[in-house]
Amino acid sequence: MVETDAFAAISDPNRRYLLEELRRGPKTVNELAIGLPISRPAVSQHLKALLDARLVSVKAEGTRRIYAVDDNGFLHLNLWLDQFWNE
């Protein structure tokens, strides 16, 4: 797996929307696609970028894939950002 830079991943407004929705709780692609003016395949591509940046995780439940925020990925972002305030 090629890791994507987390800051590049969150630069897209659609991806930020997905993260905001996932912050409220785990969801499927279909549930996430409801609030976006893009296709379900496009939502899946955005989720892949967030997965590659380790900002979201996915687990299979039967035929469904459930996406959730990956706390560890955000921990790394927070640690990097905190260096600018903790001096």
Short mmCIF file of N, CA and C in Angstrom, two decimals:
data_model
loop_
_atom_site.label_atom_id
_atom_site.label_comp_id
_atom_site.label_asym_id
_atom_site.label_seq_id
_atom_site.Cartn_x
_atom_site.Cartn_y
_atom_site.Cartn_z
N MET A 1 0.84 -1.18 0.00
CA MET A 1 0.00 0.00 0.00
C MET A 1 0.89 1.24 0.00
N VAL A 2 0.58 2.16 -0.86
CA VAL A 2 1.29 3.43 -0.92
C VAL A 2 0.61 4.39 0.03
N GLU A 3 1.38 4.97 0.94
CA GLU A 3 0.78 5.88 1.91
C GLU A 3 0.69 7.28 1.31
N THR A 4 -0.45 7.90 1.45
CA THR A 4 -0.71 9.24 0.97
C THR A 4 -0.49 10.22 2.12
N ASP A 5 0.05 11.39 1.80
CA ASP A 5 0.22 12.44 2.80
C ASP A 5 -1.15 12.86 3.33
N ALA A 6 -1.29 12.86 4.64
CA ALA A 6 -2.59 13.18 5.26
C ALA A 6 -3.04 14.60 4.90
N PHE A 7 -2.12 15.53 4.82
CA PHE A 7 -2.51 16.91 4.50
C PHE A 7 -2.99 17.02 3.05
N ALA A 8 -2.39 16.26 2.16
CA ALA A 8 -2.87 16.22 0.78
C ALA A 8 -4.26 15.59 0.73
N ALA A 9 -4.45 14.56 1.54
CA ALA A 9 -5.74 13.88 1.55
C ALA A 9 -6.86 14.78 2.04
N ILE A 10 -6.60 15.61 3.05
CA ILE A 10 -7.67 16.46 3.59
C ILE A 10 -7.80 17.79 2.85
N SER A 11 -6.99 18.00 1.83
CA SER A 11 -7.08 19.26 1.07
C SER A 11 -8.34 19.31 0.21
N ASP A 12 -8.93 18.17 -0.07
CA ASP A 12 -10.12 18.11 -0.91
C ASP A 12 -11.39 18.31 -0.06
N PRO A 13 -12.28 19.22 -0.46
CA PRO A 13 -13.48 19.47 0.34
C PRO A 13 -14.40 18.25 0.46
N ASN A 14 -14.46 17.41 -0.56
CA ASN A 14 -15.29 16.21 -0.47
C ASN A 14 -14.74 15.26 0.60
N ARG A 15 -13.45 15.16 0.70
CA ARG A 15 -12.84 14.29 1.71
C ARG A 15 -13.05 14.85 3.10
N ARG A 16 -12.98 16.16 3.24
CA ARG A 16 -13.26 16.76 4.55
C ARG A 16 -14.71 16.49 4.95
N TYR A 17 -15.62 16.57 3.98
CA TYR A 17 -17.02 16.25 4.26
C TYR A 17 -17.14 14.80 4.73
N LEU A 18 -16.48 13.88 4.05
CA LEU A 18 -16.53 12.47 4.44
C LEU A 18 -16.02 12.29 5.87
N LEU A 19 -14.93 12.95 6.20
CA LEU A 19 -14.39 12.85 7.55
C LEU A 19 -15.36 13.41 8.58
N GLU A 20 -16.00 14.51 8.26
CA GLU A 20 -16.98 15.09 9.18
C GLU A 20 -18.15 14.13 9.40
N GLU A 21 -18.60 13.48 8.34
CA GLU A 21 -19.68 12.51 8.48
C GLU A 21 -19.24 11.30 9.30
N LEU A 22 -18.03 10.83 9.04
CA LEU A 22 -17.53 9.66 9.77
C LEU A 22 -17.24 9.99 11.23
N ARG A 23 -16.98 11.23 11.54
CA ARG A 23 -16.78 11.64 12.92
C ARG A 23 -18.04 11.38 13.74
N ARG A 24 -19.19 11.43 13.07
CA ARG A 24 -20.47 11.18 13.74
C ARG A 24 -20.74 9.69 13.94
N GLY A 25 -19.99 8.86 13.23
CA GLY A 25 -20.15 7.41 13.38
C GLY A 25 -19.84 6.68 12.09
N PRO A 26 -19.54 5.39 12.18
CA PRO A 26 -19.22 4.59 11.00
C PRO A 26 -20.37 4.57 9.99
N LYS A 27 -20.01 4.53 8.71
CA LYS A 27 -21.01 4.55 7.65
C LYS A 27 -20.52 3.75 6.44
N THR A 28 -21.47 3.36 5.60
CA THR A 28 -21.16 2.70 4.33
C THR A 28 -20.97 3.76 3.25
N VAL A 29 -20.48 3.33 2.10
CA VAL A 29 -20.32 4.24 0.95
C VAL A 29 -21.67 4.82 0.57
N ASN A 30 -22.70 3.99 0.53
CA ASN A 30 -24.03 4.48 0.16
C ASN A 30 -24.52 5.55 1.12
N GLU A 31 -24.32 5.35 2.40
CA GLU A 31 -24.73 6.36 3.38
C GLU A 31 -23.95 7.65 3.20
N LEU A 32 -22.66 7.54 2.91
CA LEU A 32 -21.83 8.73 2.73
C LEU A 32 -22.16 9.46 1.43
N ALA A 33 -22.53 8.73 0.40
CA ALA A 33 -22.80 9.33 -0.90
C ALA A 33 -24.06 10.19 -0.90
N ILE A 34 -24.96 9.96 0.05
CA ILE A 34 -26.23 10.71 0.09
C ILE A 34 -25.99 12.22 0.17
N GLY A 35 -25.00 12.66 0.91
CA GLY A 35 -24.79 14.09 1.11
C GLY A 35 -23.86 14.75 0.10
N LEU A 36 -23.41 14.01 -0.89
CA LEU A 36 -22.45 14.58 -1.84
C LEU A 36 -23.01 14.60 -3.26
N PRO A 37 -22.63 15.61 -4.03
CA PRO A 37 -23.09 15.69 -5.42
C PRO A 37 -22.18 14.92 -6.38
N ILE A 38 -21.61 13.82 -5.91
CA ILE A 38 -20.73 13.00 -6.74
C ILE A 38 -21.22 11.56 -6.69
N SER A 39 -20.74 10.75 -7.62
CA SER A 39 -21.19 9.36 -7.72
C SER A 39 -20.62 8.50 -6.59
N ARG A 40 -21.24 7.34 -6.39
CA ARG A 40 -20.72 6.41 -5.39
C ARG A 40 -19.31 5.95 -5.73
N PRO A 41 -18.98 5.68 -7.02
CA PRO A 41 -17.59 5.34 -7.32
C PRO A 41 -16.61 6.46 -6.96
N ALA A 42 -17.03 7.71 -7.13
CA ALA A 42 -16.17 8.83 -6.76
C ALA A 42 -15.99 8.88 -5.25
N VAL A 43 -17.06 8.61 -4.50
CA VAL A 43 -16.95 8.55 -3.04
C VAL A 43 -15.96 7.47 -2.64
N SER A 44 -16.04 6.32 -3.30
CA SER A 44 -15.10 5.23 -3.02
C SER A 44 -13.66 5.64 -3.29
N GLN A 45 -13.43 6.40 -4.36
CA GLN A 45 -12.08 6.86 -4.66
C GLN A 45 -11.58 7.82 -3.58
N HIS A 46 -12.44 8.69 -3.11
CA HIS A 46 -12.06 9.61 -2.03
C HIS A 46 -11.77 8.83 -0.75
N LEU A 47 -12.58 7.81 -0.46
CA LEU A 47 -12.34 6.98 0.72
C LEU A 47 -11.02 6.24 0.61
N LYS A 48 -10.66 5.81 -0.59
CA LYS A 48 -9.38 5.14 -0.78
C LYS A 48 -8.23 6.07 -0.45
N ALA A 49 -8.33 7.34 -0.87
CA ALA A 49 -7.28 8.31 -0.54
C ALA A 49 -7.18 8.50 0.97
N LEU A 50 -8.32 8.54 1.65
CA LEU A 50 -8.31 8.68 3.10
C LEU A 50 -7.78 7.42 3.78
N LEU A 51 -8.08 6.25 3.20
CA LEU A 51 -7.51 5.00 3.71
C LEU A 51 -6.00 4.99 3.54
N ASP A 52 -5.52 5.40 2.37
CA ASP A 52 -4.09 5.42 2.09
C ASP A 52 -3.36 6.40 3.01
N ALA A 53 -4.06 7.43 3.45
CA ALA A 53 -3.48 8.41 4.38
C ALA A 53 -3.65 7.95 5.83
N ARG A 54 -4.29 6.83 6.01
CA ARG A 54 -4.55 6.24 7.33
C ARG A 54 -5.42 7.13 8.21
N LEU A 55 -6.32 7.86 7.57
CA LEU A 55 -7.26 8.70 8.31
C LEU A 55 -8.59 8.00 8.54
N VAL A 56 -8.88 6.98 7.75
CA VAL A 56 -10.07 6.16 7.96
C VAL A 56 -9.68 4.70 7.93
N SER A 57 -10.53 3.88 8.52
CA SER A 57 -10.36 2.43 8.49
C SER A 57 -11.62 1.84 7.88
N VAL A 58 -11.53 0.58 7.49
CA VAL A 58 -12.68 -0.10 6.89
C VAL A 58 -12.73 -1.52 7.40
N LYS A 59 -13.96 -2.00 7.62
CA LYS A 59 -14.13 -3.40 7.99
C LYS A 59 -15.32 -3.95 7.21
N ALA A 60 -15.22 -5.21 6.90
CA ALA A 60 -16.29 -5.87 6.15
C ALA A 60 -17.30 -6.45 7.13
N GLU A 61 -18.57 -6.23 6.82
CA GLU A 61 -19.68 -6.85 7.54
C GLU A 61 -20.59 -7.46 6.50
N GLY A 62 -20.39 -8.74 6.25
CA GLY A 62 -21.12 -9.40 5.16
C GLY A 62 -20.65 -8.82 3.84
N THR A 63 -21.58 -8.30 3.06
CA THR A 63 -21.23 -7.70 1.77
C THR A 63 -20.99 -6.20 1.87
N ARG A 64 -21.18 -5.65 3.06
CA ARG A 64 -21.00 -4.20 3.25
C ARG A 64 -19.61 -3.90 3.79
N ARG A 65 -19.11 -2.74 3.40
CA ARG A 65 -17.84 -2.23 3.94
C ARG A 65 -18.19 -1.00 4.77
N ILE A 66 -17.79 -1.05 6.03
CA ILE A 66 -18.12 0.02 6.97
C ILE A 66 -16.86 0.85 7.21
N TYR A 67 -16.96 2.14 6.95
CA TYR A 67 -15.84 3.07 7.11
C TYR A 67 -15.97 3.82 8.43
N ALA A 68 -14.83 4.11 9.05
CA ALA A 68 -14.80 4.84 10.31
C ALA A 68 -13.53 5.67 10.37
N VAL A 69 -13.53 6.70 11.20
CA VAL A 69 -12.33 7.50 11.43
C VAL A 69 -11.28 6.63 12.10
N ASP A 70 -10.04 6.75 11.66
CA ASP A 70 -8.93 6.03 12.27
C ASP A 70 -8.24 6.97 13.24
N ASP A 71 -8.46 6.74 14.53
CA ASP A 71 -7.91 7.63 15.55
C ASP A 71 -6.39 7.72 15.50
N ASN A 72 -5.71 6.63 15.16
CA ASN A 72 -4.25 6.65 15.10
C ASN A 72 -3.73 7.61 14.03
N GLY A 73 -4.40 7.65 12.89
CA GLY A 73 -4.00 8.58 11.84
C GLY A 73 -4.12 10.03 12.28
N PHE A 74 -5.19 10.33 13.00
CA PHE A 74 -5.37 11.69 13.50
C PHE A 74 -4.42 12.00 14.65
N LEU A 75 -4.04 11.00 15.40
CA LEU A 75 -3.05 11.21 16.45
C LEU A 75 -1.74 11.71 15.84
N HIS A 76 -1.32 11.12 14.74
CA HIS A 76 -0.09 11.57 14.08
C HIS A 76 -0.22 13.01 13.58
N LEU A 77 -1.38 13.36 13.02
CA LEU A 77 -1.59 14.74 12.59
C LEU A 77 -1.55 15.69 13.78
N ASN A 78 -2.21 15.32 14.86
CA ASN A 78 -2.22 16.16 16.06
C ASN A 78 -0.83 16.35 16.64
N LEU A 79 -0.05 15.29 16.68
CA LEU A 79 1.32 15.40 17.20
C LEU A 79 2.14 16.36 16.36
N TRP A 80 1.99 16.27 15.05
CA TRP A 80 2.74 17.16 14.17
C TRP A 80 2.29 18.61 14.38
N LEU A 81 0.99 18.84 14.44
CA LEU A 81 0.48 20.20 14.61
C LEU A 81 0.82 20.77 15.98
N ASP A 82 0.80 19.93 17.00
CA ASP A 82 1.08 20.40 18.36
C ASP A 82 2.47 21.01 18.52
N GLN A 83 3.40 20.61 17.69
CA GLN A 83 4.76 21.15 17.83
C GLN A 83 4.79 22.66 17.60
N PHE A 84 3.79 23.20 16.94
CA PHE A 84 3.75 24.62 16.66
C PHE A 84 3.19 25.43 17.83
N TRP A 85 2.53 24.76 18.76
CA TRP A 85 1.94 25.45 19.91
C TRP A 85 2.65 25.10 21.22
N ASN A 86 3.39 24.04 21.25
CA ASN A 86 4.04 23.59 22.49
C ASN A 86 5.53 23.91 22.46
N GLU A 87 5.87 25.12 22.64
CA GLU A 87 7.28 25.48 22.64
C GLU A 87 7.69 26.10 23.95
#
